[in-house]
Tab-separated table of C-alpha atoms in Angstrom:
chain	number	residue	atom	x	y	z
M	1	UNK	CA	33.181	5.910	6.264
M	2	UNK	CA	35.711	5.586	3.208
M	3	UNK	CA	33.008	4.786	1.199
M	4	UNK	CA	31.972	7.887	-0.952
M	5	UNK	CA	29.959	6.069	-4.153
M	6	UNK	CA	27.401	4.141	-4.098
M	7	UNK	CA	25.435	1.930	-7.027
M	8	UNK	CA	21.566	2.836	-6.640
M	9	UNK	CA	18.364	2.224	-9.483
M	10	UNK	CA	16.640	5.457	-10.754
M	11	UNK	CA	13.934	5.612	-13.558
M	12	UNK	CA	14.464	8.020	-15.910
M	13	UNK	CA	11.865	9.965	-17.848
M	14	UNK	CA	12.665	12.421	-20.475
M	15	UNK	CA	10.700	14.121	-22.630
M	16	UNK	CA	8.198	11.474	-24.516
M	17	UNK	CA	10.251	8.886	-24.685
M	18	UNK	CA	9.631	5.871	-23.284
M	19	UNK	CA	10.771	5.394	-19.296
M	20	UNK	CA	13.263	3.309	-18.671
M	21	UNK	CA	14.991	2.057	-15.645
M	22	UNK	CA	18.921	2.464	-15.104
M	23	UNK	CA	21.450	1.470	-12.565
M	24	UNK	CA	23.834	3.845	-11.581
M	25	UNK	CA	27.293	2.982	-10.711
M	26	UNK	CA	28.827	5.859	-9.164
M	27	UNK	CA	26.037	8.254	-7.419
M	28	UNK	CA	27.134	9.973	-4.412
M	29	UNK	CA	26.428	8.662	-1.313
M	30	UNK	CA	23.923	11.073	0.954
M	31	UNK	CA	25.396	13.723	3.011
M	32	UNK	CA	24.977	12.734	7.258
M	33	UNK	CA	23.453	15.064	9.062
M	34	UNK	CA	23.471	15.651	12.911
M	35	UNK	CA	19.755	13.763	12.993
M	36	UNK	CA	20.106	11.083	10.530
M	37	UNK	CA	21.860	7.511	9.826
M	38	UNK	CA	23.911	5.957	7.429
M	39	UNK	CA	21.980	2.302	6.591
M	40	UNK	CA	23.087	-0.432	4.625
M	41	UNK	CA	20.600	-1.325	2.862
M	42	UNK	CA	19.982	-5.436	3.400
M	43	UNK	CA	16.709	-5.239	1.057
M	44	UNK	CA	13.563	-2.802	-0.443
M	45	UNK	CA	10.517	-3.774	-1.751
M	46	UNK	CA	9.936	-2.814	-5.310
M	47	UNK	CA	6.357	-0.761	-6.163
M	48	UNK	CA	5.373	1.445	-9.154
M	49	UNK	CA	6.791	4.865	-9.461
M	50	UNK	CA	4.134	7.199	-9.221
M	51	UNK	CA	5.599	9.822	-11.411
M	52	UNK	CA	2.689	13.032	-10.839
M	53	UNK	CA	3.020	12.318	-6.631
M	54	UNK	CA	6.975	12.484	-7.194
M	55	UNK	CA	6.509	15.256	-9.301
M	56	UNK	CA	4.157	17.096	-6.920
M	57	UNK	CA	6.547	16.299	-3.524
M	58	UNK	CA	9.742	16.803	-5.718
M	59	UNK	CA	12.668	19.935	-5.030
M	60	UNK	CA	13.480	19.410	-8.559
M	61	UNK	CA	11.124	21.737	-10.885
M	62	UNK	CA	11.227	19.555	-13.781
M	63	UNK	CA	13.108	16.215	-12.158
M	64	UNK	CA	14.256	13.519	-15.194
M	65	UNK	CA	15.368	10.964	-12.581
M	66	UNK	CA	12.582	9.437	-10.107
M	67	UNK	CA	13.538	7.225	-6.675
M	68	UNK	CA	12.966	3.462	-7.226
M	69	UNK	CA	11.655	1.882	-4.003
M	70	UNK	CA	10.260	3.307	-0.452
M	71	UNK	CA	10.068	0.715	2.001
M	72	UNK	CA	13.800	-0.732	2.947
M	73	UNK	CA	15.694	-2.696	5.867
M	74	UNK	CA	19.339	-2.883	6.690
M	75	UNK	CA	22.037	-2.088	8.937
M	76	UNK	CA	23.007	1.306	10.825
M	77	UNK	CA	26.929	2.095	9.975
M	78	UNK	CA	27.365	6.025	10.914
M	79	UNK	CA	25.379	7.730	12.844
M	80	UNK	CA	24.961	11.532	13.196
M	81	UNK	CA	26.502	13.150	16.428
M	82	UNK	CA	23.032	14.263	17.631
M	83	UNK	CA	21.381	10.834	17.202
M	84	UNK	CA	20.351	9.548	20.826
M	85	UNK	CA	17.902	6.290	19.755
M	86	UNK	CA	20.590	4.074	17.511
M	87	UNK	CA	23.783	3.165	17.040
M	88	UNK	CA	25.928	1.472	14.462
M	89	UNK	CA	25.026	-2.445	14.316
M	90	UNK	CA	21.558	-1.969	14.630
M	91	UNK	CA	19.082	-3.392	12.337
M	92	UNK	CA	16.410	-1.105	11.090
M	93	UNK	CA	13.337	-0.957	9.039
M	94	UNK	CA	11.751	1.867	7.924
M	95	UNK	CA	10.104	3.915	4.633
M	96	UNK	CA	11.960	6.464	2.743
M	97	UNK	CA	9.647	9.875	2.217
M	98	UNK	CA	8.845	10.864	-0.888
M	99	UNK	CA	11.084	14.195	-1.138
M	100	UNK	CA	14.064	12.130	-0.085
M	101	UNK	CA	15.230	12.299	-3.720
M	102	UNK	CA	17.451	8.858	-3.061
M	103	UNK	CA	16.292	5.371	-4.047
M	104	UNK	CA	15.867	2.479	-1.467
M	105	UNK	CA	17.135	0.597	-4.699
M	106	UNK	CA	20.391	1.689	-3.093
M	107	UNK	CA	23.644	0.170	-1.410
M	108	UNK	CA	23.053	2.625	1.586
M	109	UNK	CA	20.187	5.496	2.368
M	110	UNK	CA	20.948	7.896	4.755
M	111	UNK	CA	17.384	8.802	6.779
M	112	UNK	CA	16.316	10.976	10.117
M	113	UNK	CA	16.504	8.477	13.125
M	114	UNK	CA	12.710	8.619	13.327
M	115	UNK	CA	12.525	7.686	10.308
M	116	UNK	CA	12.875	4.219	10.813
M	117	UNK	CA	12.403	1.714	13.961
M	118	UNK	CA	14.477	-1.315	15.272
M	119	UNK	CA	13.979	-5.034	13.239
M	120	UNK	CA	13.200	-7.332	15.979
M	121	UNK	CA	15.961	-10.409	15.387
M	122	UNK	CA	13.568	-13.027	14.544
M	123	UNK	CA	12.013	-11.108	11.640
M	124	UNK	CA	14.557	-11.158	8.117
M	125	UNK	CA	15.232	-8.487	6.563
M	126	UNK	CA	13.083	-9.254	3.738
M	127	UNK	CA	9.578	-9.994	5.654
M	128	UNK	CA	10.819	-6.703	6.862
M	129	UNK	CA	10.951	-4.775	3.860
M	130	UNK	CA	7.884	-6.839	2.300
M	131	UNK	CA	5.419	-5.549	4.684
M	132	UNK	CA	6.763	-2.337	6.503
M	133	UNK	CA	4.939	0.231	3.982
M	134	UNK	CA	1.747	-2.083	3.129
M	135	UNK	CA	1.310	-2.528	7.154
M	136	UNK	CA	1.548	1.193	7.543
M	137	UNK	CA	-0.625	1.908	4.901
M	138	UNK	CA	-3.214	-0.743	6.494
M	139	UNK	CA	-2.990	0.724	10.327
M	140	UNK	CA	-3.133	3.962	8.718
M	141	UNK	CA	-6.895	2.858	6.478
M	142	UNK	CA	-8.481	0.497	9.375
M	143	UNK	CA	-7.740	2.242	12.258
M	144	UNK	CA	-6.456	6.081	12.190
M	145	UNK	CA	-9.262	6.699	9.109
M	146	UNK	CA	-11.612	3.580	9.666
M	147	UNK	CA	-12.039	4.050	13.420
M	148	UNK	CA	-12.319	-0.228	12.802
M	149	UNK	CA	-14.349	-1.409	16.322
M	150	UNK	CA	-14.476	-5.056	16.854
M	151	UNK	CA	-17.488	-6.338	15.465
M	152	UNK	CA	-17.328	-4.186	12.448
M	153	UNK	CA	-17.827	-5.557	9.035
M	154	UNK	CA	-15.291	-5.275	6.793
M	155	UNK	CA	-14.710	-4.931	2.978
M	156	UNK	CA	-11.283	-5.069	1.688
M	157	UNK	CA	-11.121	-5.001	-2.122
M	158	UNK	CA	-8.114	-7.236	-3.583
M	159	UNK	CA	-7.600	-8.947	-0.681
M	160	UNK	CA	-4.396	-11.052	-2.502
M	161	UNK	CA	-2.297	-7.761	-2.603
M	162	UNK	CA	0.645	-7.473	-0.360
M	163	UNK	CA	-1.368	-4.102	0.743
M	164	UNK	CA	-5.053	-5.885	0.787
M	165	UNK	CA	-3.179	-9.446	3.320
M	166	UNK	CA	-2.282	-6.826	5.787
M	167	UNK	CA	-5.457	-5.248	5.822
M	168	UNK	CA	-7.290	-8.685	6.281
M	169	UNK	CA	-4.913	-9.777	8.773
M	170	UNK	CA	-4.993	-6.261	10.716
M	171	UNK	CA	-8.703	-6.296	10.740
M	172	UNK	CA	-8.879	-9.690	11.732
M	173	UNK	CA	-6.775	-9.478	14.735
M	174	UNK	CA	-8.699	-6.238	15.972
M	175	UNK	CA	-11.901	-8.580	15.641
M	176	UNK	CA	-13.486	-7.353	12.618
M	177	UNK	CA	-15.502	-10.040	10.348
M	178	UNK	CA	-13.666	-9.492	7.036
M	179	UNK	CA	-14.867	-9.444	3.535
M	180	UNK	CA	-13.040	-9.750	0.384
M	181	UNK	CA	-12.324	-10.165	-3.442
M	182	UNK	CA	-10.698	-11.905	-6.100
M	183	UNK	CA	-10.851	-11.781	-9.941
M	184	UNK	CA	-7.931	-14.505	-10.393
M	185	UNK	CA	-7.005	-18.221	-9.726
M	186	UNK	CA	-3.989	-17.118	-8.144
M	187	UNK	CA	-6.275	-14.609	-5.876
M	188	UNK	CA	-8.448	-17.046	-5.008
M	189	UNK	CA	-6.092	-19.567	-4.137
M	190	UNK	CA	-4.008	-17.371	-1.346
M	191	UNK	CA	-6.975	-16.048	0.032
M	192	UNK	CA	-8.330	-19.531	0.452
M	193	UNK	CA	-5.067	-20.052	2.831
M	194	UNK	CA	-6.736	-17.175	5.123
M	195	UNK	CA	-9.953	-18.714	5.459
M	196	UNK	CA	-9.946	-18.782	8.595
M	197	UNK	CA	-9.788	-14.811	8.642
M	198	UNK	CA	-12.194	-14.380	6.053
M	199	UNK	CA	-15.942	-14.438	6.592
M	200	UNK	CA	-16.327	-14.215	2.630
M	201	UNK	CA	-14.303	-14.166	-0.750
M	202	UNK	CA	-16.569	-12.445	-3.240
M	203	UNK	CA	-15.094	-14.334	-7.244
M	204	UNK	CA	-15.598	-11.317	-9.077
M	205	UNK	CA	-14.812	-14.152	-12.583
M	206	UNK	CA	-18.501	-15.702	-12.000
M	207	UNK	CA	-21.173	-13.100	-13.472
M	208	UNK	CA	-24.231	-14.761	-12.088
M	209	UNK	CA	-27.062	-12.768	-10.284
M	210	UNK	CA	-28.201	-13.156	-6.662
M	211	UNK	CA	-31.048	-12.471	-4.269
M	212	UNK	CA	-30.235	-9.243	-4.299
M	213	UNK	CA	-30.316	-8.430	-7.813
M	214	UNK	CA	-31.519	-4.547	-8.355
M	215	UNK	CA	-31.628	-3.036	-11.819
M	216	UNK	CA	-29.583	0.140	-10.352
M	217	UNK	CA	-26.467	-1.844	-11.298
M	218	UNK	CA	-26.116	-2.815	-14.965
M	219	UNK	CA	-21.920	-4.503	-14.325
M	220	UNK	CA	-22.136	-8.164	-13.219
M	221	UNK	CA	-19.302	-7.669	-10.597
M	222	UNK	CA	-20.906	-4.833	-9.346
M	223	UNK	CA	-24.282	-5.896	-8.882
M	224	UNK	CA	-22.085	-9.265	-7.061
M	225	UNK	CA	-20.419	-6.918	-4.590
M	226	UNK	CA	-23.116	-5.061	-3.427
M	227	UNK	CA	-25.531	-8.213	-3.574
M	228	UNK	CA	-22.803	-10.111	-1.468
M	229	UNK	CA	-22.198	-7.536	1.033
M	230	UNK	CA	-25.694	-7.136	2.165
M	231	UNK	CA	-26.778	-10.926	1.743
M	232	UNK	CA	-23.931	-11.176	4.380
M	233	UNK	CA	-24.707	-8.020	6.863
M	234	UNK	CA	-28.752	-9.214	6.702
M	235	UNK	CA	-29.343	-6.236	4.215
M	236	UNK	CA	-27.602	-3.581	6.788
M	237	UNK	CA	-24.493	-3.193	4.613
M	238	UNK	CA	-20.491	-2.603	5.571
M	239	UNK	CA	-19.201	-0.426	8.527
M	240	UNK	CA	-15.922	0.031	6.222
M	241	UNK	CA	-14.741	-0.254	3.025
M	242	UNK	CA	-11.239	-0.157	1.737
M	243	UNK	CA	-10.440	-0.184	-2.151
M	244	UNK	CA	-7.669	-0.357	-4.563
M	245	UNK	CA	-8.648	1.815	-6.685
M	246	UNK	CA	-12.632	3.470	-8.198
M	247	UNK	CA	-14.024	3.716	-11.214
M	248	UNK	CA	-16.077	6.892	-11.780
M	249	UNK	CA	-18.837	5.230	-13.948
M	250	UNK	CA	-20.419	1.980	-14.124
M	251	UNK	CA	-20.932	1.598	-17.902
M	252	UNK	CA	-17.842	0.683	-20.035
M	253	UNK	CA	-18.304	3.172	-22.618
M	254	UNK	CA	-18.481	5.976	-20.016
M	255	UNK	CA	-15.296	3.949	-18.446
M	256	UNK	CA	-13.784	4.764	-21.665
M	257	UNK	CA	-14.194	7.780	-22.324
M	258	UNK	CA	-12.762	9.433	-18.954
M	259	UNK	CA	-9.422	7.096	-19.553
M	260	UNK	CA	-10.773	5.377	-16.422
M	261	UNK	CA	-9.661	1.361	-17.378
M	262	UNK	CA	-7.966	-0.849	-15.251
M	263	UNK	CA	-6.798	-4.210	-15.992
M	264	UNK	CA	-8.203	-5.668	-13.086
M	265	UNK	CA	-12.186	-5.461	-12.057
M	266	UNK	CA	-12.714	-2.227	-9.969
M	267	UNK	CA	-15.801	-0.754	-8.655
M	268	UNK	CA	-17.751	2.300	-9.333
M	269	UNK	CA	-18.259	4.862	-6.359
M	270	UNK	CA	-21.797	4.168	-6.757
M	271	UNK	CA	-21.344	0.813	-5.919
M	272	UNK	CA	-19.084	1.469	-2.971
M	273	UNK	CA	-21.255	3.882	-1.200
M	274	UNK	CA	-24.581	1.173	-1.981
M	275	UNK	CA	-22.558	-1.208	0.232
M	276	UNK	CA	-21.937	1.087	2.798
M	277	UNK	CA	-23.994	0.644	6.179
M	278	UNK	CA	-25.448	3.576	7.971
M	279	UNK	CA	-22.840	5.362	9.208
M	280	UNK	CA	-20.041	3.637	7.288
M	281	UNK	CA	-16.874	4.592	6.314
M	282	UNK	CA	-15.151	4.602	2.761
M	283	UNK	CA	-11.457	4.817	2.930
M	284	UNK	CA	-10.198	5.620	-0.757
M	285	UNK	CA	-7.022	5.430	-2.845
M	286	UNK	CA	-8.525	7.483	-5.649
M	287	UNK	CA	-6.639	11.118	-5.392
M	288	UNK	CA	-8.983	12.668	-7.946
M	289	UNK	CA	-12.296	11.277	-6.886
M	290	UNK	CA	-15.211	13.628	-7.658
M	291	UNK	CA	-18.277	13.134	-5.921
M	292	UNK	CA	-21.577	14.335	-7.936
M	293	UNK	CA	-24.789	15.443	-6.151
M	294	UNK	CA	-26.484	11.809	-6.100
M	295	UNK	CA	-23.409	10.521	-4.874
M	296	UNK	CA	-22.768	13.091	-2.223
M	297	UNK	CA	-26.762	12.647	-1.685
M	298	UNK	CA	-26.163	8.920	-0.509
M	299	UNK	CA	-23.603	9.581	1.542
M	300	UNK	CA	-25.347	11.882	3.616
M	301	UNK	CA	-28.772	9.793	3.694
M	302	UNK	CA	-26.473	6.858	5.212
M	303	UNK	CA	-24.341	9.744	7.453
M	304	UNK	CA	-21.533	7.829	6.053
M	305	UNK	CA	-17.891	9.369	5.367
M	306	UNK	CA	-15.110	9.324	2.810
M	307	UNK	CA	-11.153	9.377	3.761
M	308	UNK	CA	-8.691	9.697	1.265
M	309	UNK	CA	-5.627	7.119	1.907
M	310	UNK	CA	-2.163	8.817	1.332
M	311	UNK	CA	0.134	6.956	4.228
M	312	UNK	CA	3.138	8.910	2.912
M	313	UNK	CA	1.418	11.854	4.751
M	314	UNK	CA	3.157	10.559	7.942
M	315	UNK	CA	6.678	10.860	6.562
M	316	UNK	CA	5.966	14.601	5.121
M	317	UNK	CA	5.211	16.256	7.625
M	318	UNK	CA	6.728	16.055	11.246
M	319	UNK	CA	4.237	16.915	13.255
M	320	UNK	CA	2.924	13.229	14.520
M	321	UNK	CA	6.058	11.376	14.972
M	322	UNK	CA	5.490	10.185	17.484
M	323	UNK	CA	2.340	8.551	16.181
M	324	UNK	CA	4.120	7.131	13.326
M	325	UNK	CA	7.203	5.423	15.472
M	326	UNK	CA	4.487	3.547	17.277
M	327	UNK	CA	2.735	2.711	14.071
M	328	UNK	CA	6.084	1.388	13.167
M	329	UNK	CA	7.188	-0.171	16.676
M	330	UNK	CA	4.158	-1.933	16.685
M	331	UNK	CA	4.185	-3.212	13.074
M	332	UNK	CA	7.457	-5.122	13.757
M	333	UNK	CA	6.351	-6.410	17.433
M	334	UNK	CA	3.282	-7.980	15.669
M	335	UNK	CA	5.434	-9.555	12.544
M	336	UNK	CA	7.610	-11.375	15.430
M	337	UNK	CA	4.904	-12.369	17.281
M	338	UNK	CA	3.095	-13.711	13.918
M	339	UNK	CA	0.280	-12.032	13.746
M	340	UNK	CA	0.921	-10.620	10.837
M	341	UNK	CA	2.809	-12.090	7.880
M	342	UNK	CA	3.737	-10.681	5.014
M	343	UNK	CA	2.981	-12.392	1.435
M	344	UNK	CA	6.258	-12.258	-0.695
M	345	UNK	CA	5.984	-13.392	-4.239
M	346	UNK	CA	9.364	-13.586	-4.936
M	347	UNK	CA	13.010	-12.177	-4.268
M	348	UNK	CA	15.194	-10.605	-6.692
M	349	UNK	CA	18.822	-9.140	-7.300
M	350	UNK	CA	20.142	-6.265	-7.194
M	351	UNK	CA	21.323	-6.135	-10.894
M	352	UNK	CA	17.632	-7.634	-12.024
M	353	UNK	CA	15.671	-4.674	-10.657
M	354	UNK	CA	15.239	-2.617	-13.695
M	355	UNK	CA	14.238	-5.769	-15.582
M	356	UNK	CA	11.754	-6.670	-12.969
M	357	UNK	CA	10.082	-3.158	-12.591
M	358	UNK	CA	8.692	-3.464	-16.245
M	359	UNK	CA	6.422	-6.989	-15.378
M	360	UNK	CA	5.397	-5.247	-11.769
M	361	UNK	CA	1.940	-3.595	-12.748
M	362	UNK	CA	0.867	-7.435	-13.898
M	363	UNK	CA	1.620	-9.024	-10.278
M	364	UNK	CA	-1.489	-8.773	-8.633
M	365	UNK	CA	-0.671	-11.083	-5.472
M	366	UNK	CA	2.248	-10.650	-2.930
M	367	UNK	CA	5.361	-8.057	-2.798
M	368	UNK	CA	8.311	-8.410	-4.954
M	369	UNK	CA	11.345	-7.701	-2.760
M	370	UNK	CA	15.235	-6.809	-3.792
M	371	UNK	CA	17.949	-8.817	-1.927
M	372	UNK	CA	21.253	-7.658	-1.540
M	373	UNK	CA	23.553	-10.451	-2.220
């Protein structure tokens, strides 16, 4: 190709001042190798930058510039001369891996060929990009760590997330009876729209007790979920639960003093492994989740297990690709047929990227996605 620059978003930390996001105009387009392809990027979905995972997967010691979003579509325009599964014109999908170094905030990426999987011509390119890395992340949860069986019961915290639809809609379709939970208007009215997927939305806004009411759970939302949850399963409990995100304590001041706030409600692991049925599973985004001896002591009582949920595990190492093509293959195949669909909140340019990434930690339903013009 003549083309040799390329404009792509980074965020830039330095020092302690404050982030900010920047556009550059003229960064170098990234080298082709004899297993990757040159893609033009079509669109990306935007997420938070998760600065201490960059910094952990980074080849930079002390990196100042972080990669603005993972999950893109676009076109093939070069391939490399060893590349045997595409060819220029094709339409692609795929996630970027974390040590990349490039943003998918980016006129082109250049990625291994197995890196990404065909775009079936019926799906755009930005229900493409909206869902590809939530839908991995939710085959990854329900049924590589889950082991989901139809006729399990599920809990899927937030289920208004673009990550927490998939997960409904996943489970769903592999014949699970689906719980979930909303602490917004907004929450509660896309969720309502998959009612007929849901077997329960769980308000976490009302604070009233229920027939289950125990004094082990001081937290009105807590003492809802777990009351909720077993008023459904007769008192058994959950075969699976998937969160967004654990508190370590139930009492606010405790909440406070281990810097563990959110701005959303969230769930203590005590709570969690209470709803858990014998033999349940709790599948985890919390990377620093410590377990104490009570906790650990419930757990075994109810021979249940924990998995920690880190889908950028399949991208980092090479030794399941396999595995992760079909995850992707059949992602796509179930996004034409319409099994799944992805919830976008809104598209956005190029150019209004950086501007956008500052309000993205306050949208709690649906993906933001960047359009190429």
């Amino acid at each position: 190709m003549s083309v040799k620059k390329m404009r792509s978003i980074y965020k830039e930390v330095v020092g302690t001042l404050t982030p900010k996001y920047i556009i550059e105009n003229n960064t170098d387009l990234p080298p082709l190798t004899r297993y990757s392809v040159l893609i033009e990027v079509k669109a990306c979905s935007l997420s938070e930058v998760d600065i201490k995972l960059m910094q952990l997967v980074s080849r930079d010691s002390s990196p100042s510039h972080y990669s603005v979003g993972k999950d893109i579509s676009g076109i093939i325009r070069e391939v490399g001369n060893a590349v045997t599964t595409l060819k220029p014109g094709d339409e692609v999908v795929g996630i970027i891996p974390l040590d990349y170094g490039f943003s998918g905030c980016a006129e082109y990426v250049v990625l291994h060929e197995f890196d990404v999987t065909k775009k079936p011509e019926t799906v755009s390119y930005v229900d493409a990009a909206a869902c590809i890395g939530d839908a991995v992340r939710s085959y990854t949860a329900l049924h590589y760590l889950g082991r989901l069986s139809h006729g399990d019961t599920v809990l899927v915290m937030d289920g208004a997330s673009a990550f927490g639809s998939l997960c409904i809609q996943l489970a769903h379709h592999w014949g699970a009876k689906v719980i979930t939970t909303a602490s917004s208007e907004d929450e509660k009215l896309y969720l309502d729209g998959l009612d007929d997927q849901l077997a329960l939305i769980i308000d976490q806004r009302k604070r009233n007790l229920t027939p289950f009411h125990t004094s082990n759970f001081r937290n009105g939302s807590s003492e809802m979920i777990w009351s909720a949850c077993m008023e459904e399963t007769g008192g058994l409990g959950v075969d699976l639960i998937v969160d967004n995100g654990v508190t370590l304590f139930s009492e606010n001041e405790n909440r406070i003093l281990t810097n563990d706030n959110y701005s959303y409600p969230v769930p203590s692991k005590h709570e969690i492994i209470s709803a858990l049925a014998v033999g349940g599973r709790w599948i985890t985004s919390k990377e620093n989740l410590q377990l104490d001896p009570p906790n650990s002591r419930l757990l075994f009582l109810k021979c249940a297990s924990l998995g920690f949920l880190f889908e950028h595990a399949w991208t980092l190492s090479s030794t399941q690709q396999g595995q992760y093509l079909h995850i992707l293959m059949d992602i796509m195949e179930k996004v034409a047929d319409g099994v799944i669909r992805p919830n976008v909140y809104h598209t956005v340019s190029f150019d209004s990227v950086p501007e956008t990434m500052k309000k993205l930690p306050s949208v709690r339903v649906g993906k933001i996605v960047m359009k190429m013009d």
